[in-house]
Coordinates of C-alpha atoms in Angstrom, one line a residue:
M1 CA 170.0 162.9 -37.3
K2 CA 168.0 165.6 -39.1
S3 CA 167.3 165.2 -42.8
I4 CA 166.6 168.3 -44.8
S5 CA 164.8 167.2 -48.0
M6 CA 164.4 169.2 -51.1
D7 CA 161.2 167.3 -51.9
E8 CA 160.1 163.7 -51.9
K9 CA 161.8 162.8 -55.2
Q10 CA 164.6 160.9 -53.6
E11 CA 162.2 158.8 -51.6
T12 CA 160.9 157.1 -54.8
N13 CA 164.4 155.6 -55.5
S14 CA 165.0 152.9 -52.9
F15 CA 168.5 152.2 -54.2
L16 CA 169.5 155.8 -53.6
T17 CA 167.8 156.2 -50.2
A18 CA 169.4 152.9 -49.0
W19 CA 172.8 154.1 -50.0
V20 CA 172.4 157.5 -48.4
K21 CA 171.3 155.8 -45.2
E22 CA 174.3 153.5 -45.3
V23 CA 176.7 156.4 -45.7
A24 CA 175.0 158.4 -43.0
Q25 CA 175.4 155.5 -40.5
L26 CA 179.1 155.4 -41.4
C27 CA 179.9 159.1 -41.4
K28 CA 177.5 160.1 -38.6
P29 CA 176.6 163.7 -39.7
D30 CA 174.4 166.0 -37.6
Q31 CA 172.1 166.5 -40.5
I32 CA 171.6 165.5 -44.2
Y33 CA 170.8 168.1 -46.8
W34 CA 169.5 167.0 -50.3
C35 CA 170.5 169.6 -52.9
N36 CA 167.9 170.7 -55.4
G37 CA 169.9 172.9 -57.7
S38 CA 167.7 176.0 -57.3
E39 CA 168.9 179.6 -57.4
K40 CA 167.5 180.2 -53.9
E41 CA 169.6 177.2 -52.6
R42 CA 172.7 178.6 -54.3
E43 CA 172.2 181.9 -52.5
E44 CA 171.6 180.3 -49.1
L45 CA 174.6 177.9 -49.4
T46 CA 176.9 180.6 -50.6
Q47 CA 176.0 182.8 -47.6
R48 CA 176.6 179.8 -45.3
A49 CA 180.0 179.2 -47.0
I50 CA 181.0 182.8 -46.3
E51 CA 179.9 182.6 -42.7
I52 CA 182.1 179.5 -42.1
G53 CA 185.1 180.9 -44.0
D54 CA 185.0 178.6 -47.0
L55 CA 184.4 181.5 -49.4
E56 CA 185.2 185.3 -49.4
E57 CA 183.0 187.6 -51.5
L58 CA 185.0 189.5 -54.1
N59 CA 184.3 193.1 -55.3
P60 CA 180.6 192.9 -56.3
S61 CA 180.8 195.8 -58.8
K62 CA 183.9 194.6 -60.6
L63 CA 183.5 190.8 -60.2
P64 CA 179.7 190.2 -59.6
G65 CA 178.8 186.8 -58.1
C66 CA 182.5 185.9 -57.7
Y67 CA 184.2 184.4 -54.6
L68 CA 187.6 183.3 -53.4
H69 CA 188.5 180.1 -51.8
R70 CA 191.8 179.2 -50.1
S71 CA 192.9 175.6 -49.7
V72 CA 194.9 174.3 -46.7
L73 CA 198.6 174.5 -47.7
N74 CA 199.0 170.7 -48.2
D75 CA 196.0 170.4 -50.4
V76 CA 196.5 172.3 -53.6
A77 CA 196.7 169.7 -56.4
R78 CA 195.7 166.2 -57.5
T79 CA 197.6 163.6 -55.5
E80 CA 198.3 160.9 -58.1
E81 CA 200.4 158.9 -55.7
L82 CA 197.4 158.6 -53.4
T83 CA 194.9 157.8 -56.2
F84 CA 194.1 154.1 -56.7
I85 CA 192.2 151.9 -59.0
S86 CA 190.6 149.2 -56.9
T87 CA 189.8 146.1 -59.0
S88 CA 189.6 142.5 -57.9
Q89 CA 192.7 141.7 -59.8
K90 CA 195.8 143.9 -59.8
E91 CA 196.5 143.1 -63.5
E92 CA 193.2 144.8 -64.4
A93 CA 194.6 148.1 -63.1
G94 CA 197.7 147.8 -65.1
P95 CA 201.3 149.1 -64.6
T96 CA 200.5 152.8 -64.9
N97 CA 197.9 152.9 -62.1
H98 CA 198.3 152.5 -58.3
W99 CA 196.3 149.6 -57.2
M100 CA 194.6 148.7 -53.9
S101 CA 192.3 145.7 -53.5
P102 CA 188.6 146.6 -53.0
Q103 CA 188.6 144.9 -49.6
E104 CA 191.6 146.8 -48.3
A105 CA 190.4 150.1 -49.8
Y106 CA 186.9 149.9 -48.3
L107 CA 188.4 148.9 -44.9
K108 CA 191.1 151.6 -44.9
L109 CA 189.0 154.5 -46.2
G110 CA 185.9 153.3 -44.2
S111 CA 187.9 153.6 -40.9
I112 CA 188.7 157.3 -41.8
F113 CA 185.1 158.0 -42.9
D114 CA 183.8 156.5 -39.7
G115 CA 182.3 159.4 -37.6
S116 CA 184.1 161.9 -39.8
M117 CA 181.0 164.1 -40.3
K118 CA 180.1 164.5 -36.7
G119 CA 179.2 168.1 -36.1
R120 CA 178.8 168.6 -39.9
T121 CA 176.2 168.6 -42.6
M122 CA 176.2 165.8 -45.1
Y123 CA 175.2 167.1 -48.5
V124 CA 173.6 164.8 -51.1
I125 CA 174.3 166.0 -54.7
P126 CA 172.4 164.2 -57.5
F127 CA 174.0 165.2 -60.8
I128 CA 174.2 164.5 -64.5
M129 CA 177.4 164.4 -66.5
G130 CA 176.4 165.4 -70.1
P131 CA 173.5 167.2 -71.6
I132 CA 170.3 166.6 -69.7
H133 CA 168.5 164.7 -72.6
S134 CA 171.5 163.0 -74.2
P135 CA 171.4 159.2 -74.3
F136 CA 175.1 159.3 -73.6
S137 CA 174.9 161.2 -70.3
K138 CA 175.4 159.5 -66.9
V139 CA 173.9 160.1 -63.5
G140 CA 176.0 160.3 -60.4
V141 CA 175.2 161.1 -56.8
Q142 CA 178.0 162.7 -54.7
I143 CA 177.8 162.8 -50.9
T144 CA 180.2 165.4 -49.3
D145 CA 180.7 167.5 -46.2
S146 CA 182.2 170.4 -48.2
L147 CA 180.2 173.4 -49.2
Y148 CA 183.0 174.4 -51.6
V149 CA 182.4 171.1 -53.3
V150 CA 178.6 171.6 -53.5
L151 CA 179.0 175.0 -55.0
N152 CA 181.6 173.9 -57.5
M153 CA 179.5 170.8 -58.5
R154 CA 176.6 173.2 -59.2
I155 CA 178.8 174.9 -61.8
M156 CA 180.5 171.8 -63.2
T157 CA 177.4 169.5 -63.6
R158 CA 173.7 169.6 -64.1
M159 CA 172.7 169.0 -60.5
G160 CA 169.6 168.7 -58.3
R161 CA 166.0 167.7 -59.2
V162 CA 166.9 167.4 -62.9
A163 CA 169.3 164.5 -62.1
L164 CA 166.7 162.7 -59.9
N165 CA 164.2 163.0 -62.7
R166 CA 166.7 161.5 -65.1
L167 CA 167.5 158.7 -62.6
G168 CA 163.9 157.7 -61.9
N169 CA 163.8 154.3 -60.1
S170 CA 167.1 153.1 -61.7
K171 CA 170.0 151.8 -59.6
D172 CA 172.4 152.8 -62.5
F173 CA 174.2 155.7 -60.9
T174 CA 177.8 156.3 -59.8
R175 CA 178.1 156.4 -56.1
C176 CA 180.5 159.1 -55.1
L177 CA 181.5 159.5 -51.5
H178 CA 183.7 162.4 -50.5
G179 CA 184.7 163.7 -47.1
K180 CA 187.3 166.2 -45.9
A181 CA 187.9 164.3 -42.6
D182 CA 190.8 166.1 -41.0
L183 CA 192.6 167.1 -44.3
D184 CA 195.6 165.1 -43.2
I185 CA 197.7 164.1 -46.2
K186 CA 198.6 160.9 -44.3
R187 CA 194.9 160.0 -44.3
R188 CA 194.2 161.1 -47.9
F189 CA 193.0 158.6 -50.5
I190 CA 191.1 158.7 -53.8
C191 CA 189.9 155.2 -54.6
H192 CA 187.9 154.1 -57.7
F193 CA 186.0 150.9 -57.7
P194 CA 185.1 150.4 -61.4
E195 CA 183.4 147.0 -60.8
D196 CA 181.1 148.7 -58.3
N197 CA 180.6 152.0 -60.2
T198 CA 181.8 153.7 -57.0
I199 CA 184.3 156.4 -56.0
W200 CA 185.5 157.1 -52.4
S201 CA 187.7 160.2 -51.7
V202 CA 188.7 161.3 -48.3
G203 CA 191.1 163.8 -46.7
S204 CA 191.2 166.4 -49.5
G205 CA 189.2 169.4 -50.4
Y206 CA 191.0 170.2 -53.7
G207 CA 188.8 170.2 -56.8
G208 CA 190.6 167.5 -58.7
N209 CA 190.4 165.1 -55.7
A210 CA 187.0 166.3 -54.4
L211 CA 184.8 167.1 -57.4
L212 CA 184.1 163.5 -58.2
G213 CA 182.1 164.1 -61.4
K214 CA 185.3 165.4 -63.1
K215 CA 188.4 163.3 -63.5
C216 CA 187.1 160.5 -61.2
L217 CA 183.8 159.8 -62.9
A218 CA 184.2 161.4 -66.3
L219 CA 187.5 159.8 -67.0
R220 CA 188.6 157.0 -64.6
I221 CA 185.2 155.4 -64.2
G222 CA 184.0 156.7 -67.6
S223 CA 186.9 155.0 -69.4
F224 CA 186.0 151.7 -67.8
L225 CA 182.3 152.1 -68.7
G226 CA 183.3 153.1 -72.2
K227 CA 185.3 149.9 -72.7
R228 CA 182.3 147.9 -71.5
E229 CA 179.7 149.8 -73.4
N230 CA 181.7 150.6 -76.6
W231 CA 182.5 154.3 -76.3
L232 CA 185.5 156.4 -75.4
A233 CA 185.9 158.7 -72.4
E234 CA 188.8 161.0 -73.2
H235 CA 190.9 163.8 -71.8
M236 CA 190.1 166.0 -74.9
L237 CA 188.9 169.4 -75.9
I238 CA 186.1 169.6 -78.5
M239 CA 185.9 172.6 -80.8
G240 CA 184.2 173.7 -84.0
V241 CA 186.1 175.5 -86.8
E242 CA 183.9 177.6 -88.9
N243 CA 185.2 178.9 -92.2
P244 CA 184.1 182.1 -94.0
Q245 CA 181.4 180.2 -95.8
G246 CA 179.8 179.2 -92.5
E247 CA 180.8 175.5 -92.7
I248 CA 181.8 174.0 -89.3
T249 CA 184.2 171.1 -88.8
Y250 CA 184.5 169.6 -85.3
V251 CA 187.8 168.3 -83.9
A252 CA 188.8 166.8 -80.6
A253 CA 192.3 167.2 -79.2
A254 CA 194.3 165.7 -76.4
F255 CA 197.4 167.3 -74.8
P256 CA 199.4 166.7 -71.7
S257 CA 199.4 169.4 -69.0
Q258 CA 201.1 172.7 -69.9
C259 CA 200.4 172.3 -73.6
G260 CA 197.6 174.9 -74.0
K261 CA 194.5 172.7 -74.3
T262 CA 192.1 175.3 -72.9
N263 CA 193.8 178.0 -74.9
L264 CA 193.2 176.1 -78.1
A265 CA 189.6 175.3 -77.2
M266 CA 188.8 179.0 -76.7
M267 CA 191.1 180.3 -79.4
V268 CA 190.5 183.7 -81.0
P269 CA 191.6 183.8 -84.7
P270 CA 194.2 186.4 -85.5
F271 CA 193.3 189.3 -87.8
S272 CA 194.9 187.6 -90.9
Q273 CA 192.4 184.7 -90.5
K274 CA 189.4 187.0 -90.8
G275 CA 186.2 185.2 -91.4
Y276 CA 187.1 182.1 -89.3
K277 CA 185.5 181.4 -85.9
I278 CA 186.2 178.9 -83.2
W279 CA 183.3 177.4 -81.3
T280 CA 184.1 175.9 -77.9
V281 CA 182.1 172.7 -77.1
G282 CA 184.4 171.6 -74.3
D283 CA 187.9 172.4 -73.0
D284 CA 188.8 169.2 -71.0
I285 CA 186.8 166.0 -71.4
A286 CA 185.0 164.3 -74.4
W287 CA 182.7 161.3 -74.4
L288 CA 182.8 159.8 -77.9
N289 CA 180.2 157.4 -79.3
I290 CA 179.7 155.9 -82.8
G291 CA 176.7 157.3 -84.4
P292 CA 174.3 155.6 -86.8
D293 CA 176.1 157.2 -89.7
G294 CA 179.3 155.4 -88.8
R295 CA 181.0 158.6 -87.6
L296 CA 182.4 159.4 -84.1
W297 CA 180.2 161.9 -82.2
A298 CA 181.3 163.8 -79.1
I299 CA 179.6 165.3 -76.1
N300 CA 181.2 167.4 -73.3
P301 CA 180.1 165.8 -70.1
E302 CA 180.8 168.9 -68.1
A303 CA 178.7 172.1 -67.6
G304 CA 181.6 174.4 -66.6
F305 CA 185.3 175.0 -66.7
F306 CA 187.8 174.2 -63.9
G307 CA 190.8 175.9 -65.4
V308 CA 194.3 176.8 -64.5
L309 CA 194.9 180.6 -64.0
P310 CA 198.7 181.3 -64.0
G311 CA 199.7 182.3 -67.5
T312 CA 196.1 183.1 -68.5
S313 CA 196.1 186.6 -70.2
S314 CA 194.5 188.6 -73.0
K315 CA 197.2 187.2 -75.2
S316 CA 197.0 183.5 -74.3
N317 CA 193.3 183.2 -73.7
P318 CA 191.1 186.3 -74.0
N319 CA 187.9 184.3 -74.0
A320 CA 188.8 182.7 -70.7
L321 CA 189.3 186.2 -69.2
K322 CA 185.9 187.2 -70.4
T323 CA 184.3 184.0 -69.1
I324 CA 185.5 184.6 -65.5
Q325 CA 184.2 188.2 -65.0
K326 CA 181.1 187.0 -63.1
N327 CA 179.7 184.0 -61.2
T328 CA 183.1 182.4 -60.8
I329 CA 184.8 180.7 -57.9
F330 CA 188.5 181.5 -57.7
T331 CA 190.8 179.1 -55.8
N332 CA 194.2 180.0 -54.4
V333 CA 194.8 183.3 -56.2
L334 CA 196.0 186.6 -54.8
K335 CA 193.4 189.0 -53.5
K336 CA 194.0 192.6 -54.3
I337 CA 193.1 195.4 -51.9
D338 CA 190.3 196.5 -54.2
G339 CA 188.6 193.0 -53.8
T340 CA 189.6 191.7 -57.3
V341 CA 192.1 189.0 -58.0
W342 CA 195.5 188.5 -59.6
W343 CA 197.8 185.7 -60.7
E344 CA 201.3 185.5 -62.3
G345 CA 201.0 186.0 -66.1
L346 CA 198.0 188.2 -66.0
D347 CA 198.2 191.4 -68.1
G348 CA 199.9 194.5 -66.6
E349 CA 202.1 195.0 -63.7
P350 CA 201.8 193.0 -60.5
P351 CA 199.8 194.8 -57.7
L352 CA 201.8 196.7 -55.2
E353 CA 200.3 194.7 -52.4
G354 CA 197.6 192.1 -51.6
I355 CA 196.8 188.9 -49.7
D356 CA 198.4 185.8 -51.3
W357 CA 197.0 182.4 -51.8
R358 CA 198.2 181.4 -48.3
G359 CA 196.2 184.3 -46.7
Q360 CA 199.4 186.2 -46.0
P361 CA 200.3 189.9 -46.8
W362 CA 202.1 190.0 -50.1
T363 CA 204.2 192.5 -52.2
P364 CA 206.3 191.9 -55.3
A365 CA 209.3 191.9 -53.0
S366 CA 208.0 189.0 -50.9
G367 CA 209.9 186.4 -52.9
E368 CA 206.9 184.1 -53.1
K369 CA 204.3 183.7 -55.8
G370 CA 201.1 185.6 -55.1
A371 CA 198.9 182.9 -56.6
H372 CA 199.6 179.2 -56.4
P373 CA 201.0 177.7 -59.7
N374 CA 197.9 175.5 -59.8
S375 CA 195.4 178.2 -58.8
R376 CA 192.0 177.7 -60.5
F377 CA 188.8 179.2 -61.7
T378 CA 185.4 177.5 -61.8
A379 CA 183.0 179.1 -64.2
P380 CA 179.8 178.2 -66.1
A381 CA 180.4 177.2 -69.7
T382 CA 177.5 179.4 -70.8
Q383 CA 179.5 182.5 -70.0
C384 CA 182.2 181.7 -72.6
P385 CA 182.0 184.1 -75.5
S386 CA 182.9 181.2 -77.9
I387 CA 180.6 178.6 -76.5
S388 CA 179.1 176.5 -79.3
P389 CA 175.4 176.6 -80.0
E390 CA 175.7 172.8 -80.2
W391 CA 177.4 172.3 -76.9
E392 CA 174.3 170.8 -75.3
S393 CA 173.1 168.9 -78.3
P394 CA 171.9 165.5 -77.1
R395 CA 173.6 163.6 -79.9
G396 CA 176.8 165.7 -79.7
V397 CA 178.8 166.9 -82.6
P398 CA 180.5 164.8 -85.4
I399 CA 184.3 164.6 -85.1
S400 CA 186.2 164.9 -88.3
A401 CA 189.7 165.0 -86.8
I402 CA 191.5 163.9 -83.6
I403 CA 194.6 165.8 -82.7
F404 CA 197.3 164.5 -80.3
G405 CA 200.2 166.8 -79.2
G406 CA 203.1 167.2 -76.9
R407 CA 205.9 169.5 -75.9
R408 CA 209.0 168.4 -77.9
A409 CA 211.9 170.9 -78.4
K410 CA 213.5 169.1 -81.4
L411 CA 211.8 165.8 -82.3
A412 CA 208.3 166.3 -83.7
P413 CA 207.4 168.6 -86.6
L414 CA 204.8 171.3 -86.2
V415 CA 202.1 169.0 -87.6
F416 CA 201.8 165.6 -89.3
Q417 CA 199.0 163.2 -90.2
S418 CA 198.8 159.5 -89.4
L419 CA 198.8 157.0 -92.2
S420 CA 195.7 155.1 -90.9
W421 CA 193.5 154.8 -87.8
Q422 CA 195.8 152.1 -86.5
H423 CA 198.9 154.3 -87.0
G424 CA 197.0 157.2 -85.4
V425 CA 196.3 155.1 -82.3
F426 CA 200.1 154.4 -82.3
L427 CA 200.7 158.2 -82.3
G428 CA 198.4 158.6 -79.4
A429 CA 200.0 155.7 -77.5
S430 CA 203.4 157.3 -78.2
M431 CA 202.5 160.8 -76.9
A432 CA 205.1 162.4 -74.6
S433 CA 206.3 165.8 -73.4
E434 CA 209.6 167.1 -72.3
T435 CA 209.8 168.7 -68.9
T436 CA 210.6 172.3 -68.4
A437 CA 212.9 173.8 -65.8
A438 CA 210.0 175.6 -64.2
A439 CA 208.2 172.3 -63.6
T440 CA 210.9 170.0 -62.4
G441 CA 214.3 171.7 -62.3
K442 CA 215.4 169.5 -65.2
V443 CA 215.0 170.2 -68.9
G444 CA 214.2 167.8 -71.6
V445 CA 213.2 164.7 -69.5
V446 CA 210.7 162.8 -71.6
R447 CA 207.4 161.9 -69.8
H448 CA 205.1 159.5 -71.5
D449 CA 201.4 160.4 -71.4
P450 CA 199.5 158.3 -74.0
M451 CA 196.4 160.1 -75.2
A452 CA 197.0 162.5 -72.2
M453 CA 195.3 159.8 -70.2
L454 CA 198.1 158.3 -68.2
P455 CA 196.7 159.6 -64.8
F456 CA 193.1 159.1 -65.8
C457 CA 192.7 155.6 -67.4
G458 CA 190.6 153.5 -65.1
Y459 CA 191.9 150.1 -66.2
N460 CA 195.0 148.5 -67.8
M461 CA 196.2 150.9 -70.4
G462 CA 197.3 148.1 -72.7
D463 CA 193.7 147.0 -72.9
Y464 CA 192.8 150.7 -73.4
F465 CA 194.9 150.8 -76.6
S466 CA 193.2 147.6 -77.8
H467 CA 189.8 149.3 -77.2
W468 CA 190.9 152.2 -79.3
L469 CA 191.8 149.8 -82.1
S470 CA 188.5 148.0 -81.9
M471 CA 186.6 151.3 -82.0
G472 CA 188.3 152.1 -85.3
K473 CA 187.1 148.8 -86.8
K474 CA 183.5 149.6 -85.8
M475 CA 183.4 153.0 -87.6
K476 CA 182.5 153.4 -91.3
N477 CA 184.0 156.9 -91.3
P478 CA 186.6 157.3 -88.5
P479 CA 188.1 160.7 -87.9
K480 CA 191.5 161.4 -89.4
I481 CA 194.3 161.5 -86.7
F482 CA 197.0 164.2 -86.5
H483 CA 199.9 165.1 -84.2
V484 CA 201.0 168.7 -83.4
N485 CA 203.9 170.3 -81.6
W486 CA 203.6 174.0 -80.9
F487 CA 206.9 173.9 -78.9
K488 CA 209.7 173.2 -81.3
T489 CA 212.7 175.5 -80.5
D490 CA 215.8 176.9 -82.1
D491 CA 219.3 176.3 -80.7
H492 CA 218.8 179.1 -78.2
G493 CA 215.6 177.6 -76.8
K494 CA 213.3 180.1 -78.5
F495 CA 210.0 178.9 -79.8
L496 CA 209.9 178.8 -83.6
W497 CA 206.1 178.9 -83.9
P498 CA 204.1 181.9 -82.5
G499 CA 201.3 179.7 -81.1
Y500 CA 198.1 181.0 -79.4
G501 CA 195.6 182.2 -82.1
D502 CA 198.1 181.5 -84.9
N503 CA 197.6 177.8 -84.2
L504 CA 194.4 178.2 -86.3
R505 CA 196.7 178.2 -89.3
V506 CA 197.7 174.6 -88.5
V507 CA 194.1 173.6 -87.6
R508 CA 193.0 174.9 -91.0
W509 CA 195.3 172.5 -92.8
I510 CA 194.0 169.7 -90.6
V511 CA 190.4 170.7 -91.7
D512 CA 191.5 170.8 -95.3
R513 CA 192.9 167.3 -95.0
C514 CA 189.6 166.1 -93.6
Q515 CA 187.9 167.6 -96.6
G516 CA 190.3 166.1 -99.1
I517 CA 191.8 169.4 -100.3
G518 CA 194.9 169.9 -98.1
K519 CA 198.2 169.3 -99.8
A520 CA 200.7 167.0 -98.1
T521 CA 204.0 165.2 -98.6
R522 CA 204.7 161.6 -97.3
T523 CA 207.5 161.2 -94.8
P524 CA 208.6 158.2 -92.7
I525 CA 206.5 159.4 -89.7
G526 CA 203.4 160.5 -91.6
D527 CA 202.1 163.2 -94.0
I528 CA 203.3 166.8 -93.5
P529 CA 202.0 169.9 -95.2
T530 CA 203.7 171.0 -98.4
S531 CA 205.6 174.2 -98.2
D532 CA 202.6 176.3 -99.4
A533 CA 199.9 174.4 -97.6
I534 CA 199.8 176.5 -94.4
D535 CA 198.8 180.1 -94.6
I536 CA 201.6 182.2 -93.0
T537 CA 200.3 185.6 -94.0
D538 CA 201.6 188.3 -91.7
L539 CA 204.0 185.9 -89.9
S540 CA 207.6 186.9 -90.0
L541 CA 208.9 183.4 -90.5
S542 CA 212.0 182.8 -92.5
Q543 CA 212.3 179.9 -95.0
K544 CA 214.9 178.5 -92.6
T545 CA 212.5 178.6 -89.7
L546 CA 209.8 176.9 -91.7
Q547 CA 212.2 174.2 -92.7
T548 CA 213.2 173.6 -89.1
L549 CA 209.5 173.5 -88.0
F550 CA 209.0 170.5 -90.4
E551 CA 212.4 168.9 -90.1
I552 CA 212.5 165.2 -89.4
D553 CA 215.8 163.7 -88.3
P554 CA 215.7 159.9 -88.8
Q555 CA 218.5 159.3 -86.2
T556 CA 216.7 161.2 -83.5
W557 CA 213.5 159.3 -84.3
L558 CA 215.3 156.0 -84.1
E559 CA 216.5 156.9 -80.6
E560 CA 212.9 157.7 -79.7
I561 CA 211.9 154.2 -80.9
K562 CA 214.3 152.6 -78.4
E563 CA 212.7 154.6 -75.6
L564 CA 209.2 153.8 -76.8
K565 CA 210.0 150.1 -76.9
Q566 CA 210.9 150.2 -73.2
F567 CA 207.7 152.1 -72.3
F568 CA 205.5 149.7 -74.3
E569 CA 207.1 146.7 -72.7
K570 CA 205.6 147.8 -69.3
F571 CA 202.2 146.5 -70.6
E572 CA 203.6 143.0 -71.3
N573 CA 201.0 140.7 -72.9
H574 CA 198.3 143.4 -72.7
F575 CA 200.0 145.6 -75.3
P576 CA 198.4 145.1 -78.7
E577 CA 200.5 143.4 -81.3
D578 CA 199.1 145.7 -84.0
L579 CA 200.8 148.7 -82.2
M580 CA 204.1 146.8 -81.9
D581 CA 203.8 146.2 -85.7
E582 CA 203.4 150.0 -86.2
L583 CA 206.6 150.6 -84.2
K584 CA 208.5 148.1 -86.3
N585 CA 207.1 149.6 -89.5
L586 CA 208.1 153.1 -88.4
E587 CA 211.6 151.8 -87.6
G588 CA 211.8 150.3 -91.1
R589 CA 210.6 153.5 -92.8
L590 CA 213.2 155.6 -90.9
K591 CA 216.0 153.2 -91.8
D592 CA 215.0 153.5 -95.4
S593 CA 214.3 157.2 -95.3
S594 CA 215.9 157.9 -98.6
K595 CA 212.5 157.0 -100.2
F596 CA 210.8 159.8 -98.3
K597 CA 211.0 163.5 -97.7
V598 CA 212.9 164.2 -94.4

């Protein structure tokens, strides 16, 4: 087979060249291409992707450097049921992960990979997760037969020569093998081998299954490495909150899907909050390390955004719209006849006609969505108007607060603070959201998603909770922990809180609490703001609405505890006793709630 080398750098690392040779012998490509990350290479590979139909160029005057990709119809989202943690012992994967033994996984996936790249080019992508010079960054090498993956990885990571320079002669890199094979869902598997620092993904071209630096390395393998090396890999945004005096406080926040994480990370303050700025460090993933000062410091391991488009508008996320006006890959959106794109929830009226995400003619009368509900954009982080000047700082940014959240119509108040680090870990472990009719056809079904990591924790989640507890004991100055709920409703199902940019009002109270100046009242579940602690200037919120936003019903919470006990019991002897104590303490406080404000 022919090997197209970017230079001789790779030849100096015998571990890498041996692995690439081994994969080539398995997959049998016609040629091997080593990616160098140059602009010239991007232009050449983009043109090749257009020629083979992987990409369509969009209107170059209105969306310069932007392209459209359409997935095959059965390959439009992460396939959690086909995603496995392959550890030597099933117990190590835990009850919330699908498990397959390493022997079975290598054999099963190996038989699909065998000869799967005949007639194709095998691309070798060296990449860095994290700032180039950060001691917390990790090197990976992804092998793939997908140009779509190559061009997305270029946006989402620091790829090419820079990664090989970082790797040097080391064998310490994550081995990421991806192949489209025949895109058959019956032959689609995403397997993680934490003990081997290896990921194999076959049969999918969708980003979440195929961009192996993202959820696969940054979270599933990353969380395993974090436990071993004493750091945290988390499904969290990182943002800085700058006050009118120019002081910046950094917070990290974890939310399940459909809870507005990217919107919060890129939030634009409303006019009444003049003088405040939000700085985006990251919108999806945080790697958290304990600094020499005893605080928790965070880096964003990604170099770009892979965001959901439906619902993105000038109201929900104006900075995201500005970010994607150039150099963006759009996946599974509607293409308008002027060569621009559209999705449900975008500003203005729907177009009169276009080509939908399936590649079919579309009009508003078609009865089908023009864009897939999970349609995506991939864009460089540098294009975000609110990108933080510190987003590539090698040491990261110091985290003063960690925010957990969920979608609860009645249970949780707008915001409350944990009583301690241990209680805060309990809040994270207790995270849950209620389903909406749009998502499932059923309303109010509680889905547990601890720390928003349920699909992404690369080992037994009971041990993951213990790791969180142990990290708290190692910190001299741990962040304060909060819980928010933007989604409380009235009896008619209408949201009580305006959300979007107005969420800054709540974040301001969180920052005040970190600085020791925010006023609060103790309740059985934690500390809530006093009636005058949150700035509601220009909000038409009645006193009754405010009261409902912070209402705590002990009986409803006691019912929640019953459900939590059942969930925690899944982890058996891996569940930390300290968190079970927190559950019992909460139950006791609720039963004696006459001592508290409720």
